[in-house]
């Protein structure tokens, strides 16, 4: 196996492998995980690649330990990652909350499969989208991104690390089995063309330094363990010193900042691609493995003169609220195909606020939509809208 | 000498490792955690390790508050998970001396699985466990180390379960250093913590500590002083005995001492050599070849 960190060139690999290569290109040097289909290839590739790059790969006893080790390694300064699927993602929830409140940069990959419970271990689902936002207890904001192809598994994993390092938060890569297991061409650019961001380190002397004091960015600058700052990190509500202060006032200051750190920076975080939104009557809102059938449906429909556009969400949390609100004033309906019974559709509906109609095209999991299902959904809404108009 | 005295006459030599701005601590008067904590500071000072190279990780509970009071890089994590956090930190930063300080409910009831595997892998960390035989923080519920028959807030008719013997468990999992002391015996305890901290590999020190507030009160064990006396009178030092002979049960004295002190390559030692480890220990090479 090569000792080259960035495997510049053309590759024929699956999404899980592309994700690993993206992580390595972003500087990942620590991986802790536990085997689970359909995410195992991420761990397997890491176990081959990391030791040759002076990184550390460790298989832990479960997913709780995996995410714990990932946070522990991040405290030591590592760029760390774990990968899992539904059952393991559920086990990680408590410690994800610790990562949020302690503002620890790391990346968690969820190759979603059908659930609940053991569900469909080897096939696709997108049922963990709301869990990604609300799964750990308490109220917080998170960053979750959604690749739709092996190439994006590479590209977006780099971005996930950069976002984690910038905003000091666990970043979730919410891929799915189809994206993870699709084998196709992935282009890895030269190392010097890859933008890599590393966390800031404090410059103040340890005597006057306050770990959780922030400037207007709301993002703290924290040292690594061993840097001589003798920092205290706790999951308890804490003040600027990092010391536990269990009262309502400290809670308000800390949690408001943690929420605003993401909300006020959402323009820097949210990423999407749009297709034919100008003059569109109907907009398909899509992410993950649903993107391809949706794009095909859009093209077919446009060939038949239907004014349909498409919005591809590259990030799902924070949600692209402002964009949906703006679009809702111009379009008649949103169509949301997702491999669940309505999660992002709920967000779209909330932001549309009755100004445009929202139609979910659900899929129980075990596969993805056919383009025809999406096309049919669009046609159905067109006829519904038509008959509504007639009634008026 | 003179200079020191004129500077800060009331400073205790252990204060440099205390987060003084966090005092007073939350522990009850007479709680065994206090002397366990103090012994740990004695040991830390004796290691000679640069304080910036030391890190402490705790879980949740009365003992879990230790991380918050030590003036080191200190991590107060989730319930039961201190060991995997420490594992990640140690593997990412091998030059640091990482130790876990937490209670038995945290480390062995909710977090037992992590102990097993960190010991088996021989992760180079030290685990210091205060065993006060119940969940003190939440008011005294039964833990995996509550003696059979003991009264706790959730075993009002007496504990029906059998407690876990921690030295046996640690030995079975491959810990390279295993000792058990009373929190009262600060000298021997500090000596053991020091040895454990300096020992390469997974080392384990169990501390039998009275919890007068929650455990003592319900079981009519008297004041903190009475409890310490009781523990002292009902224990015996037997260095080097097989860990299986250290089971705590009625009618027997609690066995204290250093039970295991052996050498075994650590996880990182082995990891760095895996590409050279061309053979497997099992199955035998010939067997593998026959397939
Ligand atoms: S409740 Fe028990 S263990 Fe907790 S501080 Fe009080 S005496 Fe110590």
XYZ file of C-alpha atoms and ligand atoms in Angstrom:
691
model
C 0.000 0.000 0.000
C 1.177 3.437 -0.827
C 2.553 5.912 1.654
C 1.177 8.770 -0.407
C -1.489 10.764 1.400
C -3.252 12.236 -1.623
C -3.733 9.682 -4.389
C -3.853 12.193 -7.224
C -5.341 10.701 -10.366
C -8.343 8.835 -11.717
C -9.754 5.980 -9.669
C -12.539 3.462 -9.975
C -13.685 3.164 -6.371
C -16.883 3.119 -4.353
C -18.292 5.931 -2.247
C -17.012 4.519 1.039
C -13.476 4.337 -0.338
C -13.770 7.800 -1.857
C -14.874 9.120 1.535
C -11.746 7.631 3.125
C -9.522 9.188 0.482
C -11.217 12.531 1.033
C -10.586 12.284 4.760
C -6.920 11.471 4.207
C -6.554 14.301 1.718
C -8.016 16.625 4.365
C -5.353 15.501 6.839
C -7.245 12.891 8.862
C -4.717 11.043 11.025
C -6.924 9.161 13.469
C -9.766 6.745 12.870
C -11.697 4.723 15.436
C -14.626 2.596 14.377
C -16.637 -0.557 14.622
C -17.616 -2.773 11.676
C -21.104 -2.215 10.286
C -22.655 -2.656 6.865
C -22.709 -0.613 4.649
C -19.955 1.551 6.167
C -17.334 -1.149 6.722
C -15.306 -0.269 3.633
C -14.502 3.112 5.144
C -12.907 1.391 8.154
C -11.212 -1.248 6.011
C -9.662 1.348 3.735
C -8.555 3.378 6.755
C -6.957 0.303 8.336
C -4.881 -0.199 5.185
C -4.024 3.410 4.524
C -3.533 5.150 7.886
C -0.619 3.096 9.275
C 1.403 3.946 6.160
C 0.754 7.632 6.720
C 1.851 7.726 10.367
C -1.764 7.837 11.410
C -3.580 5.640 13.900
C -6.369 3.214 13.113
C -8.088 1.457 15.983
C -11.123 -0.783 16.045
C -13.043 -0.175 19.247
C -15.442 -2.414 21.184
C -18.552 -0.571 19.998
C -19.688 2.690 18.463
C -19.947 4.442 21.827
C -16.250 3.815 22.352
C -15.477 4.737 18.741
C -16.900 8.227 18.965
C -15.371 8.612 22.454
C -11.926 7.761 21.078
C -12.478 10.124 18.152
C -13.245 13.013 20.530
C -10.344 12.052 22.799
C -7.977 12.038 19.825
C -9.301 15.422 18.684
C -8.499 16.830 22.152
C -4.967 15.657 21.546
C -4.921 17.617 18.279
C -5.718 14.844 15.815
C -7.987 15.229 12.839
C -10.221 12.334 13.636
C -13.096 10.462 12.083
C -15.401 7.507 12.557
C -17.881 5.852 10.219
C -21.027 3.903 10.925
C -24.606 3.186 9.914
C -28.000 3.425 11.665
C -27.555 1.185 14.737
C -24.083 2.561 15.419
C -25.247 6.110 14.758
C -27.913 5.636 17.446
C -25.245 4.451 19.894
C -23.121 7.519 19.184
C -25.787 10.053 20.026
C -24.862 10.846 23.633
C -21.224 11.476 22.834
C -22.102 13.566 19.772
C -23.772 15.899 22.275
C -20.534 15.993 24.257
C -18.685 16.873 21.046
C -21.115 19.738 20.471
C -20.936 21.227 23.974
C -17.161 20.814 24.258
C -16.752 22.210 20.704
C -14.611 19.386 19.471
C -13.841 19.153 15.763
C -14.330 15.700 14.221
C -16.154 13.973 11.388
C -18.805 11.253 11.709
C -19.825 9.365 8.592
C -23.252 7.713 8.505
C -23.799 5.470 5.489
C -27.543 5.219 6.041
C -29.409 1.959 5.622
C -33.052 0.990 6.057
C -34.349 1.132 9.629
C -35.624 1.223 12.309
C -33.570 -1.279 14.306
C -31.490 -3.767 12.313
C -33.815 -3.024 9.403
C -32.159 -3.449 6.036
C -28.439 -3.794 6.719
C -27.373 -4.000 3.096
C -29.699 -1.577 1.373
C -30.458 2.097 1.253
C -32.407 4.327 3.598
C -32.515 8.044 4.448
C -34.353 7.697 7.717
C -31.695 9.265 9.957
C -31.976 12.817 8.638
C -33.944 14.153 11.593
C -31.905 12.019 13.986
C -28.823 13.837 12.679
C -30.381 17.102 13.835
C -32.167 16.040 17.002
C -30.665 12.696 18.005
C -28.671 13.780 21.039
C -30.593 15.193 23.969
C -30.910 18.908 24.592
C -31.166 21.651 21.994
C -28.219 22.245 19.709
C -27.271 22.996 16.123
C -25.226 20.648 14.003
C -23.655 20.572 10.550
C -24.647 17.707 8.269
C -23.675 17.300 4.663
C -25.070 15.038 2.023
C -22.986 13.633 -0.823
C -24.815 12.124 -3.786
C -21.993 10.319 -5.632
C -18.559 8.774 -5.004
C -16.912 11.938 -6.335
C -18.859 13.992 -3.816
C -17.939 11.495 -1.107
C -14.361 12.543 -1.784
C -14.979 16.271 -2.218
C -17.506 16.705 0.584
C -15.473 14.754 3.128
C -12.688 17.290 2.674
C -15.240 20.035 3.216
C -16.593 18.214 6.282
C -13.147 18.324 7.892
C -12.712 21.974 6.958
C -16.080 22.857 8.477
C -15.302 20.865 11.634
C -11.970 22.643 12.037
C -13.459 26.065 11.323
C -16.543 25.858 13.504
C -15.235 23.430 16.133
C -18.134 21.010 15.935
C -18.679 17.351 14.971
C -19.669 17.370 11.305
C -21.942 14.586 10.083
C -21.656 13.122 6.606
C -25.141 11.784 5.952
C -24.533 9.518 2.973
C -26.529 6.399 2.203
C -25.930 2.840 1.068
C -26.384 3.601 -2.635
C -23.903 6.477 -2.507
C -21.506 4.434 -0.371
C -21.586 1.367 -2.593
C -21.744 2.920 -6.053
C -18.524 2.164 -7.899
C -17.488 4.773 -10.400
C -14.815 7.165 -11.487
C -13.441 9.482 -8.856
C -10.926 12.171 -9.714
C -8.478 13.101 -7.004
C -6.790 16.433 -7.703
C -3.143 17.241 -6.941
C -2.515 17.841 -3.237
C -1.694 21.503 -3.771
C -5.106 22.079 -5.349
C -6.894 20.827 -2.239
C -7.898 23.458 0.299
C -7.236 22.202 3.811
C -8.173 24.199 6.905
C -6.610 23.473 10.289
C -7.993 24.589 13.649
C -6.662 27.816 15.136
C -4.450 27.634 18.197
C -4.375 30.174 21.010
C -1.586 32.727 21.051
C -2.403 34.222 24.446
C -0.374 33.159 27.444
C -1.909 30.404 29.605
C -2.136 32.829 32.546
C -4.689 35.142 30.945
C -6.219 32.748 28.454
C -9.940 31.888 28.670
C -10.747 28.811 26.561
C -14.395 29.554 25.853
C -14.169 33.305 25.411
C -14.958 34.122 21.807
C -14.893 37.072 19.469
C -17.769 37.991 17.157
C -17.277 34.735 15.219
C -18.624 32.963 18.350
C -16.031 30.235 17.745
C -13.600 29.536 20.600
C -9.892 28.993 20.018
C -8.793 25.964 22.017
C -5.357 24.430 22.597
C -4.550 20.747 22.293
C -3.869 18.642 25.338
C -0.175 18.952 26.119
C 0.132 22.535 24.875
C 0.682 23.774 28.417
C -2.690 25.456 28.913
C -3.989 22.847 31.400
C -7.458 23.219 30.055
C -10.609 21.753 31.584
C -13.135 20.219 29.207
C -16.539 19.197 30.554
C -19.950 18.142 29.333
C -21.494 20.227 32.104
C -22.752 23.700 31.310
C -19.628 25.841 31.627
C -18.429 29.423 31.628
C -15.631 31.057 29.643
C -13.030 29.360 31.833
C -14.514 26.006 30.900
C -15.587 25.498 34.504
C -18.970 23.998 35.333
C -21.516 26.571 36.447
C -24.895 24.899 36.720
C -27.229 27.869 36.525
C -29.732 29.348 34.103
C -27.610 32.365 33.295
C -24.554 30.358 32.236
C -26.809 27.976 30.313
C -28.292 30.905 28.419
C -24.916 32.361 27.508
C -23.380 29.044 26.454
C -26.280 27.469 24.590
C -27.217 30.696 22.819
C -23.649 30.966 21.587
C -23.520 27.316 20.493
C -26.750 27.770 18.530
C -25.752 31.121 17.034
C -22.282 29.877 16.150
C -24.024 27.824 13.464
C -27.134 29.906 12.748
C -25.268 33.173 12.254
C -22.693 31.500 10.063
C -25.139 29.502 8.007
C -24.406 31.359 4.786
C -20.825 30.143 5.070
C -21.947 26.577 5.723
C -24.940 25.975 3.458
C -24.111 24.622 0.029
C -26.456 23.665 -2.796
C -26.720 23.431 -6.544
C -29.701 24.659 -8.514
C -31.007 23.722 -11.924
C -33.471 25.811 -13.936
C -34.956 27.648 -10.985
C -35.642 30.717 -13.152
C -39.234 30.546 -14.229
C -39.755 27.141 -12.635
C -43.282 26.349 -11.547
C -42.293 23.224 -9.705
C -39.001 22.656 -7.826
C -37.719 19.231 -6.878
C -35.764 19.426 -3.605
C -33.390 16.507 -3.323
C -30.258 15.129 -1.630
C -28.155 11.963 -1.443
C -28.962 9.027 -3.685
C -32.289 10.600 -4.636
C -30.483 13.252 -6.667
C -29.842 11.112 -9.734
C -33.388 9.837 -10.309
C -34.615 13.369 -9.591
C -32.279 14.915 -12.168
C -33.354 12.380 -14.762
C -37.018 13.110 -13.997
C -36.369 16.839 -14.300
C -34.741 16.451 -17.714
C -37.523 14.191 -19.008
C -40.178 16.591 -17.819
C -38.442 19.627 -19.283
C -38.239 17.845 -22.632
C -41.998 17.723 -22.443
C -42.192 21.412 -21.686
C -42.854 21.181 -17.971
C -41.359 24.123 -16.111
C -39.592 22.142 -13.440
C -36.356 23.078 -11.662
C -34.267 21.269 -9.097
C -32.538 22.148 -5.873
C -29.806 19.753 -4.772
C -28.938 20.120 -1.108
C -25.246 19.500 -0.508
C -25.688 20.409 3.134
C -28.847 19.437 4.952
C -28.179 20.955 8.394
C -28.324 23.855 8.898
C -31.269 23.801 6.521
C -31.377 26.158 3.524
C -34.327 28.035 5.061
C -33.878 31.414 3.441
C -33.595 29.923 0.011
C -36.779 27.875 0.384
C -38.617 30.903 1.791
C -37.540 32.987 -1.187
C -38.429 30.316 -3.708
C -41.796 29.695 -2.090
C -42.860 33.166 -3.182
C -42.108 32.362 -6.808
C -42.969 28.718 -7.383
C -46.199 26.801 -7.087
C -44.958 23.618 -5.503
C -41.976 21.767 -4.066
C -41.571 18.058 -4.696
C -39.408 16.178 -2.204
C -38.423 12.608 -3.041
C -36.716 10.972 -0.062
C -36.094 7.444 1.155
C -38.214 7.915 4.275
C -41.744 9.043 5.045
C -41.054 12.749 5.160
C -38.165 14.420 6.940
C -36.668 17.107 4.714
C -40.177 17.477 3.275
C -41.252 18.698 6.728
C -38.558 21.368 6.661
C -39.504 22.441 3.146
C -43.158 22.624 4.142
C -42.281 24.650 7.241
C -40.242 27.160 5.255
C -42.776 27.358 2.420
C -45.258 28.497 5.090
C -48.254 27.857 2.911
C -46.966 30.052 0.103
C -46.211 27.067 -2.088
C -47.458 23.516 -1.922
C -45.093 20.768 -0.652
C -45.426 17.220 -1.900
C -43.439 14.323 -0.498
C -42.631 11.323 -2.636
C -41.849 8.778 0.010
C -39.865 5.558 -0.282
C -39.716 3.003 2.537
C -36.071 2.061 1.907
C -34.425 -0.991 0.416
C -33.840 0.903 -2.814
C -34.232 4.362 -4.242
C -36.864 6.080 -6.383
C -37.051 5.420 -10.084
C -37.056 8.556 -12.232
C -40.582 7.543 -13.241
C -41.798 7.769 -9.635
C -40.490 11.313 -9.434
C -41.973 12.194 -12.824
C -45.328 10.772 -11.751
C -45.153 12.802 -8.555
C -44.593 16.006 -10.492
C -47.415 15.202 -12.911
C -49.749 14.446 -10.032
C -49.068 17.774 -8.407
C -49.521 19.568 -11.703
C -52.945 18.047 -12.133
C -53.839 18.757 -8.492
C -52.803 22.371 -8.935
C -54.782 22.532 -12.191
C -57.973 21.228 -10.649
C -57.560 23.568 -7.692
C -57.347 26.490 -10.067
C -60.446 25.345 -11.941
C -62.389 25.115 -8.677
C -61.576 28.727 -7.947
C 13.176 28.717 52.277
C 12.902 32.275 53.531
C 11.762 33.540 50.189
C 9.017 30.939 49.928
C 7.748 31.646 53.401
C 7.462 35.360 52.778
C 5.730 34.826 49.453
C 2.729 32.730 50.341
C 2.960 31.265 53.816
C -0.387 29.457 53.668
C 0.210 27.555 50.476
C 0.115 23.784 50.786
C 2.679 21.916 48.663
C -0.152 20.101 46.872
C -1.900 23.309 45.858
C 0.044 23.590 42.630
C -1.925 20.632 41.282
C -5.274 21.921 42.534
C -7.578 24.177 40.618
C -7.824 26.436 43.638
C -10.375 28.673 41.968
C -12.753 25.707 41.989
C -12.633 25.165 45.735
C -14.591 24.296 47.810
C -15.170 20.882 46.231
C -18.495 19.045 46.262
C -17.415 16.030 48.323
C -19.009 15.296 51.692
C -16.953 15.600 54.866
C -15.197 12.301 55.518
C -15.723 10.941 52.004
C -12.957 8.552 50.947
C -12.598 10.293 47.591
C -10.775 13.143 49.350
C -7.855 11.063 50.551
C -7.780 9.090 47.296
C -7.513 12.395 45.425
C -4.819 13.629 47.782
C -2.830 10.384 47.370
C -3.067 10.817 43.635
C -1.551 14.298 43.879
C 1.269 12.905 46.037
C 1.941 10.317 43.361
C 1.718 12.797 40.479
C 4.299 15.025 42.133
C 6.624 12.075 42.655
C 6.486 10.921 39.024
C 8.732 13.780 38.007
C 6.677 14.065 34.834
C 6.204 17.585 33.505
C 2.651 18.527 34.530
C 1.961 19.660 30.976
C 2.520 16.066 29.877
C -0.161 14.677 32.202
C -3.853 14.358 31.379
C -6.719 13.124 33.540
C -10.016 11.781 32.214
C -13.086 11.164 34.379
C -16.592 9.936 33.784
C -19.651 10.909 35.800
C -20.325 10.605 39.516
C -18.815 11.849 42.774
C -15.387 10.494 41.810
C -15.903 11.764 38.262
C -15.454 15.280 39.620
C -11.734 14.651 40.118
C -10.936 15.829 36.590
C -12.452 19.189 37.439
C -10.220 19.774 40.451
C -6.825 18.715 39.096
C -4.784 21.478 37.535
C -3.815 19.434 34.486
C -5.286 18.991 31.034
C -8.487 17.489 32.367
C -11.502 15.932 30.722
C -14.863 15.358 32.358
C -16.672 13.130 29.885
C -19.878 11.065 29.639
C -21.070 8.421 32.069
C -19.078 5.201 31.757
C -16.933 6.290 28.835
C -13.800 7.781 30.369
C -11.635 4.864 29.193
C -12.312 5.157 25.435
C -11.842 8.940 25.625
C -8.519 8.350 27.349
C -7.669 5.712 24.741
C -8.234 8.154 21.880
C -6.212 10.851 23.598
C -3.332 8.494 24.400
C -3.173 7.057 20.883
C -3.242 10.511 19.329
C -0.711 11.898 21.794
C 1.525 9.034 22.953
C 3.983 11.386 24.609
C 1.386 12.236 27.237
C 0.787 10.245 30.399
C -2.977 9.738 30.438
C -4.863 8.418 33.432
C -8.491 7.797 34.241
C -9.887 8.638 37.674
C -13.486 7.580 38.210
C -15.883 5.567 40.343
C -16.825 1.910 40.190
C -20.396 2.599 39.061
C -19.033 4.616 36.172
C -16.167 2.328 35.196
C -17.722 -1.074 35.838
C -21.514 -0.860 35.838
C -22.223 1.282 32.800
C -18.723 1.256 31.354
C -17.481 -2.297 31.990
C -17.044 -3.220 28.361
C -14.529 -0.458 27.777
C -12.381 -1.602 30.698
C -12.261 -5.130 29.278
C -10.962 -4.062 25.917
C -8.551 -1.351 26.984
C -6.944 -3.856 29.370
C -6.916 -6.590 26.726
C -5.278 -4.293 24.187
C -2.893 -3.106 26.872
C -3.512 0.547 26.109
C -0.851 2.472 28.007
C -3.113 4.252 30.479
C -3.691 4.045 34.237
C -7.175 3.506 35.631
C -7.720 4.633 39.217
C -11.080 3.482 40.515
C -12.717 4.627 43.723
C -14.986 1.774 44.804
C -17.464 3.123 47.334
C -19.919 0.309 46.686
C -22.824 2.455 45.523
C -23.887 5.385 43.350
C -23.178 8.263 45.720
C -23.927 11.159 43.378
C -27.533 10.146 42.781
C -28.216 9.375 46.426
C -26.992 5.837 46.960
C -28.356 3.266 44.529
C -27.048 -0.281 44.074
C -23.951 -0.627 41.855
C -22.100 -3.603 40.396
C -19.917 -3.510 43.504
C -22.526 -3.281 46.245
C -21.984 -6.210 48.631
C -24.671 -8.874 48.691
C -27.308 -8.040 51.270
C -26.377 -4.368 51.574
C -29.117 -1.774 51.739
C -29.186 0.943 49.108
C -31.984 3.252 47.994
C -32.900 0.752 45.274
C -32.265 -2.416 47.308
C -34.381 -1.566 50.357
C -34.616 -5.268 51.308
C -30.917 -5.961 50.716
C -28.893 -6.471 47.534
C -29.700 -9.778 45.855
C -26.740 -9.546 43.474
C -23.132 -10.644 43.788
C -20.508 -7.895 43.399
C -17.866 -7.938 40.709
C -14.325 -8.642 41.889
C -12.319 -5.976 40.121
C -8.771 -7.382 40.517
C -9.944 -10.734 39.063
C -11.553 -8.985 36.137
C -8.503 -6.819 35.485
C -6.216 -9.863 35.632
C -8.400 -11.888 33.271
C -8.280 -9.031 30.771
C -4.510 -8.770 30.935
C -3.822 -5.653 33.015
C -0.093 -5.439 33.736
C -0.400 -3.790 37.137
C -3.167 -4.442 39.674
C -3.393 -3.168 43.235
C -6.095 -2.488 45.814
C -5.820 -0.233 48.852
C -7.988 1.521 51.370
C -8.429 5.264 50.853
C -7.275 5.523 54.471
C -3.863 4.046 53.704
C -2.604 7.111 51.873
C 1.036 6.062 51.930
C 0.639 2.662 50.293
C -2.027 4.013 47.986
C 0.146 6.882 46.750
C 3.023 4.429 46.257
C 0.824 2.194 44.103
C -0.592 5.059 42.060
C 2.970 6.211 41.413
C 4.016 2.732 40.247
C 0.920 2.449 38.082
C 1.497 5.833 36.440
C 5.059 4.927 35.579
C 4.197 1.409 34.391
C 4.024 1.012 30.614
C 0.716 -0.622 29.682
C -2.694 -0.865 31.270
C -2.419 -0.433 35.025
C -5.239 -0.543 37.544
C -5.577 0.669 41.121
C -8.772 -0.007 43.059
C -9.454 2.129 46.117
C -11.920 0.942 48.747
C -13.365 4.184 50.031
C -16.140 4.903 52.483
C -19.172 6.822 51.311
C -20.557 7.757 54.710
C -23.390 9.883 53.345
C -25.149 7.431 51.073
C -23.797 3.929 51.763
C -22.709 4.208 55.380
C -25.863 5.839 56.613
C -28.226 3.267 55.081
C -26.177 0.341 56.372
C -25.705 1.788 59.864
C -21.930 1.890 59.485
C -21.588 5.025 61.601
C -19.545 8.134 60.935
C -16.762 8.477 58.382
C -14.316 7.727 61.166
C -16.256 4.601 62.184
C -16.323 3.444 58.577
C -12.585 3.913 58.150
C -12.030 1.938 61.332
C -14.346 -0.786 60.128
C -12.568 -1.015 56.771
C -9.188 -1.087 58.501
C -10.174 -3.804 60.985
C -11.794 -5.903 58.283
C -8.964 -5.879 55.803
C -5.666 -7.646 55.443
C -2.640 -6.963 53.242
C -1.607 -9.913 51.104
C 0.756 -8.715 48.403
C 1.158 -10.981 45.419
C -1.851 -13.264 45.998
C -3.805 -14.503 43.022
C -6.473 -11.891 42.215
C -9.179 -14.553 42.547
C -8.372 -14.694 46.254
C -9.370 -11.067 46.680
C -13.145 -11.510 46.402
C -14.950 -9.305 48.920
C -17.543 -11.396 50.775
C -19.157 -11.649 54.151
C -17.149 -13.292 56.896
C -13.841 -12.670 55.113
C -11.382 -9.837 55.455
C -11.018 -7.572 52.436
C -7.733 -8.408 50.761
C -5.461 -5.479 49.950
C -2.113 -5.301 48.225
C -0.324 -5.302 44.929
C -1.424 -8.425 43.089
C 0.011 -8.155 39.590
C 3.084 -6.370 38.250
C 4.230 -7.846 34.950
C 5.497 -6.895 31.522
C 3.558 -7.108 28.268
C 4.001 -5.127 25.036
C 1.540 -2.240 24.828
C -0.900 -1.649 21.978
C 1.341 1.019 20.487
C 4.452 -1.196 20.833
C 2.727 -3.912 18.851
C 1.083 -1.570 16.373
C 4.381 -0.083 15.300
C 5.697 -3.573 14.634
C 2.687 -5.189 12.950
C 4.247 -5.051 9.516
C 7.153 -7.071 10.943
C 4.901 -9.544 12.757
C 4.670 -11.846 9.774
C 3.439 -14.804 11.793
C 0.251 -15.445 13.684
C 0.106 -16.854 17.194
C -2.921 -18.906 16.246
C -3.669 -20.952 14.204
C -0.235 -22.503 13.918
C 1.551 -21.735 10.689
C 1.437 -25.375 9.578
C -2.309 -25.449 10.122
C -2.745 -22.315 8.089
C -0.608 -23.770 5.310
C -2.724 -26.946 5.108
C -5.839 -25.045 4.161
S -22.211 10.926 48.411
Fe -20.735 9.451 49.184
S -19.242 9.239 47.534
Fe -20.405 11.092 47.124
S -19.186 12.724 48.033
Fe -20.699 12.099 49.582
S -19.670 10.547 50.772
Fe -18.475 10.807 48.929
